[in-house]
mmCIF file of C-alpha atoms in Angstrom:
data_model
loop_
_atom_site.group_PDB
_atom_site.id
_atom_site.type_symbol
_atom_site.label_atom_id
_atom_site.label_comp_id
_atom_site.label_asym_id
_atom_site.label_seq_id
_atom_site.Cartn_x
_atom_site.Cartn_y
_atom_site.Cartn_z
ATOM 1 C CA MET T 280 -39.929 14.240 20.910
ATOM 2 C CA LEU T 281 -41.680 14.005 17.566
ATOM 3 C CA SER T 282 -44.691 11.825 18.174
ATOM 4 C CA PHE T 283 -46.118 9.080 20.290
ATOM 5 C CA MET T 284 -48.904 6.543 20.133
ATOM 6 C CA ILE T 285 -50.936 4.851 22.810
ATOM 7 C CA GLY T 286 -52.554 1.523 22.211
ATOM 8 C CA GLY T 287 -52.650 -2.143 22.932
ATOM 9 C CA LEU T 288 -49.939 -4.222 21.352
ATOM 10 C CA GLU T 289 -46.687 -2.782 20.109
ATOM 11 C CA PRO T 290 -46.740 -4.225 16.537
ATOM 12 C CA SER T 291 -50.140 -2.656 15.860
ATOM 13 C CA LEU T 292 -48.788 0.794 16.792
ATOM 14 C CA ALA T 293 -45.827 0.747 14.430
ATOM 15 C CA VAL T 294 -47.711 1.906 11.316
ATOM 16 C CA PRO T 295 -49.475 4.939 12.892
ATOM 17 C CA LEU T 296 -46.339 5.863 14.824
ATOM 18 C CA VAL T 297 -44.199 5.940 11.699
ATOM 19 C CA GLU T 298 -46.921 7.909 9.874
ATOM 20 C CA ARG T 299 -47.180 10.491 12.617
ATOM 21 C CA THR T 300 -43.424 10.829 12.849
ATOM 22 C CA GLU T 301 -43.043 11.335 9.119
ATOM 23 C CA GLU T 302 -45.658 14.098 9.166
ATOM 24 C CA ARG T 303 -43.212 16.154 11.171
ATOM 25 C CA LEU T 304 -40.282 15.648 8.834
ATOM 26 C CA ARG T 305 -39.274 17.731 5.876
ATOM 27 C CA LYS T 306 -40.460 16.198 2.631
ATOM 28 C CA GLY T 307 -37.806 14.171 0.966
ATOM 29 C CA SER T 308 -35.606 13.928 4.031
ATOM 30 C CA LEU T 309 -34.363 10.437 4.681
ATOM 31 C CA PRO T 310 -33.130 10.027 8.229
ATOM 32 C CA VAL T 311 -31.638 6.880 9.674
ATOM 33 C CA TRP T 312 -34.312 4.959 11.533
ATOM 34 C CA VAL T 313 -33.244 2.960 14.555
ATOM 35 C CA SER T 314 -35.387 0.755 16.745
ATOM 36 C CA ASP T 315 -35.164 -2.213 19.024
ATOM 37 C CA GLY T 316 -35.613 -5.738 17.737
ATOM 38 C CA MET T 317 -39.303 -5.260 16.961
ATOM 39 C CA ASP T 318 -39.675 -6.071 13.262
ATOM 40 C CA ALA T 319 -43.030 -4.295 12.964
ATOM 41 C CA TYR T 320 -41.262 -0.923 12.638
ATOM 42 C CA GLY T 321 -39.236 -2.244 9.732
ATOM 43 C CA GLU T 322 -42.357 -3.567 8.045
ATOM 44 C CA ALA T 323 -44.151 -0.248 8.534
ATOM 45 C CA LEU T 324 -41.199 1.658 7.084
ATOM 46 C CA LYS T 325 -40.864 -0.743 4.195
ATOM 47 C CA ASN T 326 -44.539 -0.403 3.318
ATOM 48 C CA ARG T 327 -44.222 3.364 3.213
ATOM 49 C CA HIS T 328 -40.998 3.432 1.216
ATOM 50 C CA CYS T 329 -41.097 0.570 -1.224
ATOM 51 C CA VAL T 330 -40.456 -0.104 -4.878
ATOM 52 C CA LEU T 331 -41.645 -2.960 -7.022
ATOM 53 C CA LYS T 332 -38.830 -5.262 -7.906
ATOM 54 C CA ILE T 333 -39.394 -6.960 -11.241
ATOM 55 C CA TYR T 334 -37.535 -10.174 -11.938
ATOM 56 C CA PRO T 335 -36.679 -10.531 -15.636
ATOM 57 C CA ARG T 336 -37.569 -13.674 -17.482
ATOM 58 C CA THR T 337 -34.684 -16.065 -17.423
ATOM 59 C CA GLY T 338 -35.657 -17.995 -20.520
ATOM 60 C CA LYS T 339 -35.478 -21.246 -18.610
ATOM 61 C CA ARG T 340 -38.313 -23.645 -17.964
ATOM 62 C CA GLY T 341 -40.675 -23.259 -15.028
ATOM 63 C CA ARG T 342 -42.795 -20.558 -13.508
ATOM 64 C CA PRO T 343 -41.053 -17.150 -13.470
ATOM 65 C CA ARG T 344 -40.361 -15.476 -10.169
ATOM 66 C CA ARG T 345 -43.129 -13.227 -8.923
ATOM 67 C CA ASP T 346 -42.482 -9.473 -8.670
ATOM 68 C CA LYS T 347 -42.302 -8.242 -5.098
ATOM 69 C CA LEU T 348 -42.232 -5.046 -3.080
ATOM 70 C CA VAL T 349 -38.841 -4.265 -1.609
ATOM 71 C CA ALA T 350 -37.578 -1.354 0.438
ATOM 72 C CA CYS T 351 -36.288 1.737 -1.348
ATOM 73 C CA PRO T 352 -32.523 1.841 -1.658
ATOM 74 C CA GLU T 353 -32.552 5.206 0.164
ATOM 75 C CA LEU T 354 -34.322 3.812 3.240
ATOM 76 C CA CYS T 355 -31.931 3.304 6.141
ATOM 77 C CA TYR T 356 -33.148 1.248 9.043
ATOM 78 C CA GLY T 357 -31.103 -0.494 11.691
ATOM 79 C CA GLN T 358 -31.891 -2.406 14.832
ATOM 80 C CA VAL T 359 -30.259 -2.507 18.231
ATOM 81 C CA VAL T 360 -31.183 -5.865 19.703
ATOM 82 C CA LYS T 361 -30.692 -7.006 23.257
ATOM 83 C CA GLU T 362 -29.780 -10.621 23.880
ATOM 84 C CA ARG T 363 -31.314 -12.148 26.956
ATOM 85 C CA ASP T 364 -30.844 -15.419 28.765
ATOM 86 C CA GLU T 365 -33.576 -17.678 30.096
ATOM 87 C CA ARG T 366 -33.981 -15.506 33.196
ATOM 88 C CA HIS T 367 -34.567 -12.464 30.968
ATOM 89 C CA ARG T 368 -31.277 -10.867 31.960
ATOM 90 C CA VAL T 369 -29.448 -8.902 29.299
ATOM 91 C CA ILE T 370 -26.280 -10.730 28.308
ATOM 92 C CA GLY T 371 -25.350 -8.737 25.259
ATOM 93 C CA VAL T 372 -26.358 -6.184 22.656
ATOM 94 C CA PHE T 373 -25.810 -6.458 18.943
ATOM 95 C CA LYS T 374 -26.670 -4.174 16.073
ATOM 96 C CA ARG T 375 -27.877 -5.133 12.679
ATOM 97 C CA CYS T 376 -28.695 -3.286 9.514
ATOM 98 C CA ARG T 377 -32.092 -4.081 8.004
ATOM 99 C CA TYR T 378 -32.396 -1.707 5.081
ATOM 100 C CA GLY T 379 -29.825 0.504 3.464
ATOM 101 C CA ASP T 380 -26.204 0.886 4.322
ATOM 102 C CA ILE T 381 -25.596 2.258 7.805
ATOM 103 C CA PRO T 382 -22.344 2.465 9.726
ATOM 104 C CA LEU T 383 -23.278 0.281 12.677
ATOM 105 C CA HIS T 384 -21.067 2.070 15.172
ATOM 106 C CA LYS T 385 -23.148 5.219 14.730
ATOM 107 C CA ILE T 386 -26.605 3.868 15.518
ATOM 108 C CA SER T 387 -27.991 3.417 18.990
ATOM 109 C CA THR T 388 -31.179 3.751 20.991
ATOM 110 C CA VAL T 389 -29.572 5.212 24.105
ATOM 111 C CA TYR T 390 -31.114 8.654 23.666
ATOM 112 C CA LEU T 391 -34.566 7.180 23.473
ATOM 113 C CA GLU T 392 -33.986 4.902 26.440
ATOM 114 C CA ARG T 393 -32.863 7.922 28.429
ATOM 115 C CA HIS T 394 -35.892 9.821 27.200
ATOM 116 C CA ASN T 395 -38.140 7.019 28.392
ATOM 117 C CA LEU T 396 -36.598 7.448 31.795
ATOM 118 C CA THR T 397 -37.331 11.181 31.726
ATOM 119 C CA LEU T 398 -40.893 10.436 30.692
ATOM 120 C CA ARG T 399 -41.334 8.024 33.551
ATOM 121 C CA HIS T 400 -39.739 10.476 35.950
ATOM 122 C CA GLU T 401 -41.788 13.516 35.035
ATOM 123 C CA ASN T 402 -45.147 11.959 34.281
ATOM 124 C CA ARG T 403 -46.677 10.388 37.306
ATOM 125 C CA ARG T 404 -48.972 8.306 35.120
ATOM 126 C CA LEU T 405 -45.991 6.484 33.646
ATOM 127 C CA THR T 406 -44.097 6.021 36.904
ATOM 128 C CA ARG T 407 -43.644 2.383 37.765
ATOM 129 C CA LYS T 408 -45.222 0.841 40.828
ATOM 130 C CA THR T 409 -47.486 3.718 41.695
ATOM 131 C CA ILE T 410 -51.224 3.916 42.168
ATOM 132 C CA ALA T 411 -51.393 7.172 40.201
ATOM 133 C CA PHE T 412 -51.586 5.291 36.893
ATOM 134 C CA SER T 413 -54.159 6.382 34.307
ATOM 135 C CA LYS T 414 -57.647 5.202 34.903
ATOM 136 C CA LYS T 415 -58.837 6.317 31.479
ATOM 137 C CA VAL T 416 -56.952 6.449 28.201
ATOM 138 C CA GLU T 417 -58.044 10.051 27.582
ATOM 139 C CA GLY T 418 -56.096 11.173 30.621
ATOM 140 C CA LEU T 419 -52.946 9.516 29.350
ATOM 141 C CA TRP T 420 -53.357 11.094 25.901
ATOM 142 C CA ASN T 421 -53.866 14.522 27.469
ATOM 143 C CA GLN T 422 -50.877 14.194 29.759
ATOM 144 C CA LEU T 423 -48.586 13.080 26.958
ATOM 145 C CA PHE T 424 -49.779 15.779 24.546
ATOM 146 C CA LEU T 425 -49.100 18.358 27.236
ATOM 147 C CA TYR T 426 -45.730 16.880 28.005
ATOM 148 C CA GLN T 427 -44.699 16.711 24.361
ATOM 149 C CA GLY T 428 -45.181 20.448 23.869
ATOM 150 C CA TYR T 429 -43.650 21.250 27.228
ATOM 151 C CA TYR T 430 -40.625 19.097 26.472
ATOM 152 C CA ASN T 431 -40.052 20.567 23.028
ATOM 153 C CA PHE T 432 -40.525 24.246 23.796
ATOM 154 C CA VAL T 433 -40.363 25.013 27.497
ATOM 155 C CA ARG T 434 -38.067 22.587 29.252
ATOM 156 C CA PRO T 435 -34.356 23.259 28.648
ATOM 157 C CA HIS T 436 -32.488 20.089 27.814
ATOM 158 C CA ARG T 437 -29.190 19.823 29.600
ATOM 159 C CA GLY T 438 -27.610 17.798 26.835
ATOM 160 C CA LEU T 439 -28.366 20.523 24.297
ATOM 161 C CA ARG T 440 -26.750 23.383 26.211
ATOM 162 C CA ARG T 441 -24.120 25.378 24.398
ATOM 163 C CA ARG T 442 -20.975 26.995 25.675
ATOM 164 C CA ILE T 443 -21.089 30.774 25.570
ATOM 165 C CA LEU T 444 -17.869 32.144 24.243
ATOM 166 C CA ALA T 445 -15.649 34.094 26.581
ATOM 167 C CA GLY T 446 -15.838 37.853 26.575
ATOM 168 C CA ASN T 447 -19.593 38.146 26.898
ATOM 169 C CA HIS T 448 -21.126 40.666 29.232
ATOM 170 C CA THR T 449 -22.899 38.170 31.446
ATOM 171 C CA LEU T 450 -21.095 35.724 33.619
ATOM 172 C CA GLN T 451 -23.213 32.910 32.259
ATOM 173 C CA LYS T 452 -21.140 30.038 30.958
ATOM 174 C CA TRP T 453 -23.792 28.020 29.208
ATOM 175 C CA GLN T 454 -26.749 28.834 27.027
ATOM 176 C CA ARG T 455 -29.778 26.769 27.976
ATOM 177 C CA ARG T 456 -31.554 25.337 24.981
ATOM 178 C CA THR T 457 -34.765 23.455 24.330
ATOM 179 C CA PRO T 458 -35.127 20.901 21.520
ATOM 180 C CA ALA T 459 -37.114 23.451 19.481
ATOM 181 C CA LEU T 460 -34.386 26.031 19.966
ATOM 182 C CA ALA T 461 -31.709 23.550 18.993
ATOM 183 C CA ALA T 462 -33.687 22.715 15.849
ATOM 184 C CA LYS T 463 -33.864 26.468 15.088
ATOM 185 C CA LEU T 464 -37.665 26.551 15.204
ATOM 186 C CA THR T 465 -37.652 29.361 17.760
ATOM 187 C CA ASP T 466 -35.079 31.850 18.927
ATOM 188 C CA HIS T 467 -35.605 31.609 22.670
ATOM 189 C CA VAL T 468 -36.681 29.301 25.463
ATOM 190 C CA TRP T 469 -40.419 29.712 25.849
ATOM 191 C CA SER T 470 -42.024 30.370 29.173
ATOM 192 C CA LEU T 471 -44.967 28.205 30.086
ATOM 193 C CA LYS T 472 -47.252 31.222 30.004
ATOM 194 C CA GLU T 473 -46.074 32.138 26.532
ATOM 195 C CA PHE T 474 -46.618 28.577 25.357
ATOM 196 C CA MET T 475 -50.109 28.427 26.807
ATOM 197 C CA SER T 476 -51.063 31.872 25.471
ATOM 198 C CA LYS T 477 -49.862 31.244 21.923
ATOM 199 C CA LYS T 478 -52.733 31.875 19.566
ATOM 200 C CA VAL T 479 -52.990 29.357 16.783
ATOM 201 C CA PHE T 480 -54.818 30.270 13.616
ATOM 202 C CA ILE T 481 -55.559 27.156 11.642
ATOM 203 C CA ASN T 482 -55.521 27.251 7.817
ATOM 204 C CA TYR T 483 -53.827 30.588 7.927
ATOM 205 C CA MET J 22 -49.446 71.834 5.695
ATOM 206 C CA ALA J 23 -49.659 68.984 8.138
ATOM 207 C CA LYS J 24 -53.010 67.347 8.700
ATOM 208 C CA ARG J 25 -54.849 68.704 11.679
ATOM 209 C CA GLY J 26 -56.300 66.717 14.491
ATOM 210 C CA ARG J 27 -55.206 63.568 16.245
ATOM 211 C CA ARG J 28 -53.245 61.187 14.117
ATOM 212 C CA ARG J 29 -54.996 57.846 13.657
ATOM 213 C CA THR J 30 -52.904 55.186 15.332
ATOM 214 C CA TYR J 31 -53.639 51.546 15.896
ATOM 215 C CA LYS J 32 -52.187 50.332 19.122
ATOM 216 C CA PHE J 33 -53.189 46.727 18.755
ATOM 217 C CA ARG J 34 -50.996 45.792 15.873
ATOM 218 C CA ASN J 35 -50.093 42.379 17.218
ATOM 219 C CA ILE J 36 -53.677 41.222 17.723
ATOM 220 C CA ALA J 37 -55.517 39.323 15.021
ATOM 221 C CA CYS J 38 -59.194 38.594 14.517
ATOM 222 C CA PRO J 39 -60.016 35.042 15.681
ATOM 223 C CA ASN J 40 -63.174 34.768 13.564
ATOM 224 C CA PRO J 41 -62.498 32.134 10.867
ATOM 225 C CA LYS J 42 -65.092 33.695 8.553
ATOM 226 C CA CYS J 43 -63.396 37.098 8.666
ATOM 227 C CA ASN J 44 -61.320 38.185 5.674
ATOM 228 C CA LEU J 45 -58.510 39.257 7.984
ATOM 229 C CA TYR J 46 -58.608 36.085 10.104
ATOM 230 C CA GLY J 47 -55.261 35.535 11.769
ATOM 231 C CA LYS J 48 -53.664 38.558 10.119
ATOM 232 C CA THR J 49 -51.964 41.138 12.288
ATOM 233 C CA ALA J 50 -51.115 44.794 11.729
ATOM 234 C CA LYS J 51 -54.020 45.345 9.350
ATOM 235 C CA GLY J 52 -55.624 48.007 11.479
ATOM 236 C CA ASN J 53 -58.912 46.173 11.786
ATOM 237 C CA VAL J 54 -58.747 45.522 15.528
ATOM 238 C CA VAL J 55 -59.821 48.294 17.874
ATOM 239 C CA SER J 56 -60.465 48.352 21.587
ATOM 240 C CA ASN J 57 -64.017 47.711 22.691
ATOM 241 C CA GLY J 58 -63.839 48.351 26.421
ATOM 242 C CA THR J 59 -62.750 46.282 29.366
ATOM 243 C CA TYR J 60 -64.464 44.012 31.833
ATOM 244 C CA PRO J 61 -63.511 42.569 35.225
ATOM 245 C CA THR J 62 -62.755 38.869 35.219
ATOM 246 C CA LYS J 63 -63.739 36.468 37.952
ATOM 247 C CA ALA J 64 -60.095 36.217 38.933
ATOM 248 C CA GLY J 65 -60.146 39.909 39.818
ATOM 249 C CA THR J 66 -58.121 41.193 36.886
ATOM 250 C CA THR J 67 -59.236 43.346 34.015
ATOM 251 C CA ALA J 68 -59.538 41.924 30.532
ATOM 252 C CA ARG J 69 -59.862 43.934 27.374
ATOM 253 C CA ARG J 70 -62.398 43.345 24.667
ATOM 254 C CA PHE J 71 -61.595 44.003 21.045
ATOM 255 C CA LEU J 72 -63.705 44.644 18.009
ATOM 256 C CA CYS J 73 -62.835 43.627 14.496
ATOM 257 C CA LYS J 74 -64.000 46.357 12.171
ATOM 258 C CA GLU J 75 -63.801 44.018 9.197
ATOM 259 C CA CYS J 76 -66.346 41.443 10.369
ATOM 260 C CA GLY J 77 -67.907 43.259 13.316
ATOM 261 C CA GLU J 78 -67.183 40.457 15.771
ATOM 262 C CA SER J 79 -65.967 41.296 19.216
ATOM 263 C CA PHE J 80 -63.590 39.113 21.143
ATOM 264 C CA CYS J 81 -61.615 39.266 24.342
ATOM 265 C CA GLU J 82 -57.854 39.244 24.758
ATOM 266 C CA ARG J 83 -57.846 35.707 26.138
ATOM 267 C CA ALA J 84 -59.675 34.181 23.165
ATOM 268 C CA GLY J 85 -57.529 31.458 21.619
ATOM 269 C CA THR J 86 -55.482 30.849 24.751
ATOM 270 C CA ILE J 87 -56.070 28.276 27.439
ATOM 271 C CA PHE J 88 -57.225 30.978 29.841
ATOM 272 C CA TYR J 89 -60.349 31.695 27.822
ATOM 273 C CA ASP J 90 -63.471 30.878 29.814
ATOM 274 C CA LEU J 91 -61.498 29.830 32.893
ATOM 275 C CA ARG J 92 -62.504 31.428 36.176
ATOM 276 C CA SER J 93 -59.305 30.851 38.100
ATOM 277 C CA PRO J 94 -56.325 33.223 38.085
ATOM 278 C CA GLU J 95 -53.764 32.515 35.394
ATOM 279 C CA GLU J 96 -51.028 31.879 37.937
ATOM 280 C CA ARG J 97 -52.957 29.080 39.541
ATOM 281 C CA VAL J 98 -53.664 27.368 36.217
ATOM 282 C CA LEU J 99 -50.009 27.659 35.211
ATOM 283 C CA MET J 100 -48.915 26.300 38.565
ATOM 284 C CA ALA J 101 -51.220 23.317 38.114
ATOM 285 C CA ILE J 102 -49.732 22.607 34.676
ATOM 286 C CA LYS J 103 -46.203 22.960 36.033
ATOM 287 C CA LEU J 104 -46.942 20.496 38.787
ATOM 288 C CA LEU J 105 -48.499 18.074 36.314
ATOM 289 C CA VAL J 106 -45.446 18.030 34.074
ATOM 290 C CA LYS J 107 -43.124 17.655 37.015
ATOM 291 C CA GLY J 108 -44.559 14.369 38.189
ATOM 292 C CA MET J 109 -47.498 15.147 40.371
ATOM 293 C CA PRO J 110 -50.759 13.230 40.159
ATOM 294 C CA LEU J 111 -54.064 14.979 39.460
ATOM 295 C CA ARG J 112 -55.324 14.446 42.961
ATOM 296 C CA GLY J 113 -52.104 15.823 44.401
ATOM 297 C CA VAL J 114 -52.405 18.993 42.337
ATOM 298 C CA ALA J 115 -56.034 19.396 43.351
ATOM 299 C CA GLU J 116 -55.084 19.091 46.992
ATOM 300 C CA VAL J 117 -52.109 21.458 46.837
ATOM 301 C CA LEU J 118 -53.951 24.203 44.966
ATOM 302 C CA GLU J 119 -57.199 23.648 46.865
ATOM 303 C CA VAL J 120 -59.338 23.179 43.793
ATOM 304 C CA LYS J 121 -61.578 20.346 42.715
ATOM 305 C CA LEU J 122 -60.205 17.299 40.968
ATOM 306 C CA ASP J 123 -62.469 17.879 37.987
ATOM 307 C CA THR J 124 -61.139 21.424 37.683
ATOM 308 C CA VAL J 125 -57.565 20.177 37.357
ATOM 309 C CA ARG J 126 -58.746 17.544 34.903
ATOM 310 C CA HIS J 127 -60.339 20.284 32.797
ATOM 311 C CA TRP J 128 -57.162 22.385 32.937
ATOM 312 C CA LEU J 129 -55.150 19.387 31.807
ATOM 313 C CA LYS J 130 -57.533 18.870 28.906
ATOM 314 C CA VAL J 131 -57.389 22.457 27.648
ATOM 315 C CA ALA J 132 -53.624 22.600 28.150
ATOM 316 C CA ALA J 133 -53.204 19.362 26.205
ATOM 317 C CA GLU J 134 -55.288 20.694 23.322
ATOM 318 C CA GLN J 135 -53.245 23.897 23.240
ATOM 319 C CA SER J 136 -49.966 22.004 23.427
ATOM 320 C CA GLU J 137 -51.000 19.695 20.607
ATOM 321 C CA LYS J 138 -51.994 22.637 18.405
ATOM 322 C CA VAL J 139 -48.837 24.663 19.004
ATOM 323 C CA ASP J 140 -46.607 21.632 18.644
ATOM 324 C CA ALA J 141 -48.255 20.614 15.375
ATOM 325 C CA LEU J 142 -47.972 24.189 14.097
ATOM 326 C CA LEU J 143 -44.292 24.684 14.835
ATOM 327 C CA MET J 144 -42.698 21.248 14.985
ATOM 328 C CA LYS J 145 -42.780 20.465 11.304
ATOM 329 C CA GLU J 146 -40.489 20.464 8.299
ATOM 330 C CA LEU J 147 -37.786 19.076 10.521
ATOM 331 C CA LYS J 148 -34.450 17.965 9.273
ATOM 332 C CA VAL J 149 -33.145 15.212 11.492
ATOM 333 C CA SER J 150 -30.398 12.735 10.906
ATOM 334 C CA GLN J 151 -31.496 9.890 13.125
ATOM 335 C CA ILE J 152 -34.869 8.819 14.492
ATOM 336 C CA GLU J 153 -35.200 6.314 17.295
ATOM 337 C CA LEU J 154 -38.336 4.264 17.769
ATOM 338 C CA ASP J 155 -39.137 2.401 20.921
ATOM 339 C CA ALA J 156 -42.018 1.365 23.142
ATOM 340 C CA LEU J 157 -42.735 2.240 26.710
ATOM 341 C CA TRP J 158 -44.791 -0.113 28.768
ATOM 342 C CA SER J 159 -47.510 1.236 30.994
ATOM 343 C CA PHE J 160 -51.068 0.345 31.753
ATOM 344 C CA VAL J 161 -54.501 1.887 32.011
ATOM 345 C CA LYS J 162 -56.997 0.659 34.522
ATOM 346 C CA LYS J 163 -59.591 -1.749 33.311
ATOM 347 C CA ASN J 164 -62.801 -0.865 34.961
ATOM 348 C CA SER J 165 -63.856 -4.433 35.485
ATOM 349 C CA LEU J 166 -67.113 -3.580 37.238
ATOM 350 C CA ARG J 167 -68.208 -1.296 34.435
ATOM 351 C CA GLN J 168 -67.171 -3.823 31.837
ATOM 352 C CA ARG J 169 -69.063 -6.502 33.683
ATOM 353 C CA ALA J 170 -72.130 -4.245 33.686
ATOM 354 C CA ILE J 171 -71.811 -3.636 29.932
ATOM 355 C CA LEU J 172 -71.510 -7.361 29.306
ATOM 356 C CA TRP J 173 -74.459 -8.011 31.561
ATOM 357 C CA ARG J 174 -76.542 -5.426 29.739
ATOM 358 C CA ALA J 175 -75.650 -6.948 26.383
ATOM 359 C CA LYS J 176 -76.618 -10.356 27.668
ATOM 360 C CA PHE J 177 -79.716 -9.743 29.763
ATOM 361 C CA GLY J 178 -81.136 -6.393 28.680
ATOM 362 C CA SER J 179 -80.888 -2.854 29.927
ATOM 363 C CA ALA J 180 -81.274 -3.066 33.698
ATOM 364 C CA LEU J 181 -78.932 -4.718 36.117
ATOM 365 C CA PRO J 182 -80.667 -7.304 38.248
ATOM 366 C CA LEU J 183 -81.205 -6.296 41.841
ATOM 367 C CA PRO J 184 -79.663 -8.368 44.598
ATOM 368 C CA LYS J 185 -81.885 -11.201 45.770
ATOM 369 C CA ASN J 186 -82.541 -9.855 49.233
ATOM 370 C CA ILE J 187 -84.088 -6.638 47.786
ATOM 371 C CA ALA J 188 -85.984 -8.128 44.867
#
């Protein structure tokens, strides 16, 4: 879980969300971006990674074509779009490539959809049809900030577990791993106490 | 000949000075931190105070963690956080741990600040191959009465009009 945004309408959140996500990435890294059919993400990405395309003079009569900003050739962005009928039921899913050249069979949003389910399951504020919803936005921000750190460092992710090779001293079959451990940011699964007692020295 | 007397050792090599103005701010194993006594906490445990010999500031061992300036035992605070991230509402946590709702709210706030800081410190320079973006729909309560009062104030002045039978 890299970042999140809370706000009113989804298109207005695309720009800050992309900004906050890119802050966490290594400079110069160009991952494949995948989203649902919301074009605002594509626009936000294009505005951050764009080049000016200059149309050469053709020598013919008439006004020349205006130069325009186009997405970088390195930017890869694809969409996974759900098709719905008039009763809003999903009748099909298709994938399309917006920028760059992506093998379409490799992109998906299933991990994020599953993550949304985890979020809804473990945060009572996001649970559907409950009266424990947030009454103030600050509470929702606090809960999600807490959950983001907890998810990345403390909570072992079952999908990230790794088989321990045979011949080890313990009888444990699997190594439990957190997202931070899988990304090699730490070397162990943090306890909650360790996470909450970590001293952070800013500008150090 | 070996030097006589007790060898100078610094036990607290993993503790750094939390004073941002100090020259050795955030640096460990510099030998500037010495013990400065202990004191009993409200939770019944003993906490140690330290002194930075570089800047002269003293600080306690819980400075910089979420437990600083909290009166409750650490276990109870951690239990509250665990319950919060396992799908329990604030009021539920307050009831289970027999503390006030505002106390749990404060714990959530300090824990969120800590989590944000640690996450921003460590989760960076990542090399990922695919990023997925999506939205999650939820809602926050609109306090219609308060909003109505704000609108009323903007329209008719500072005070809310009293009901007719009192006025």
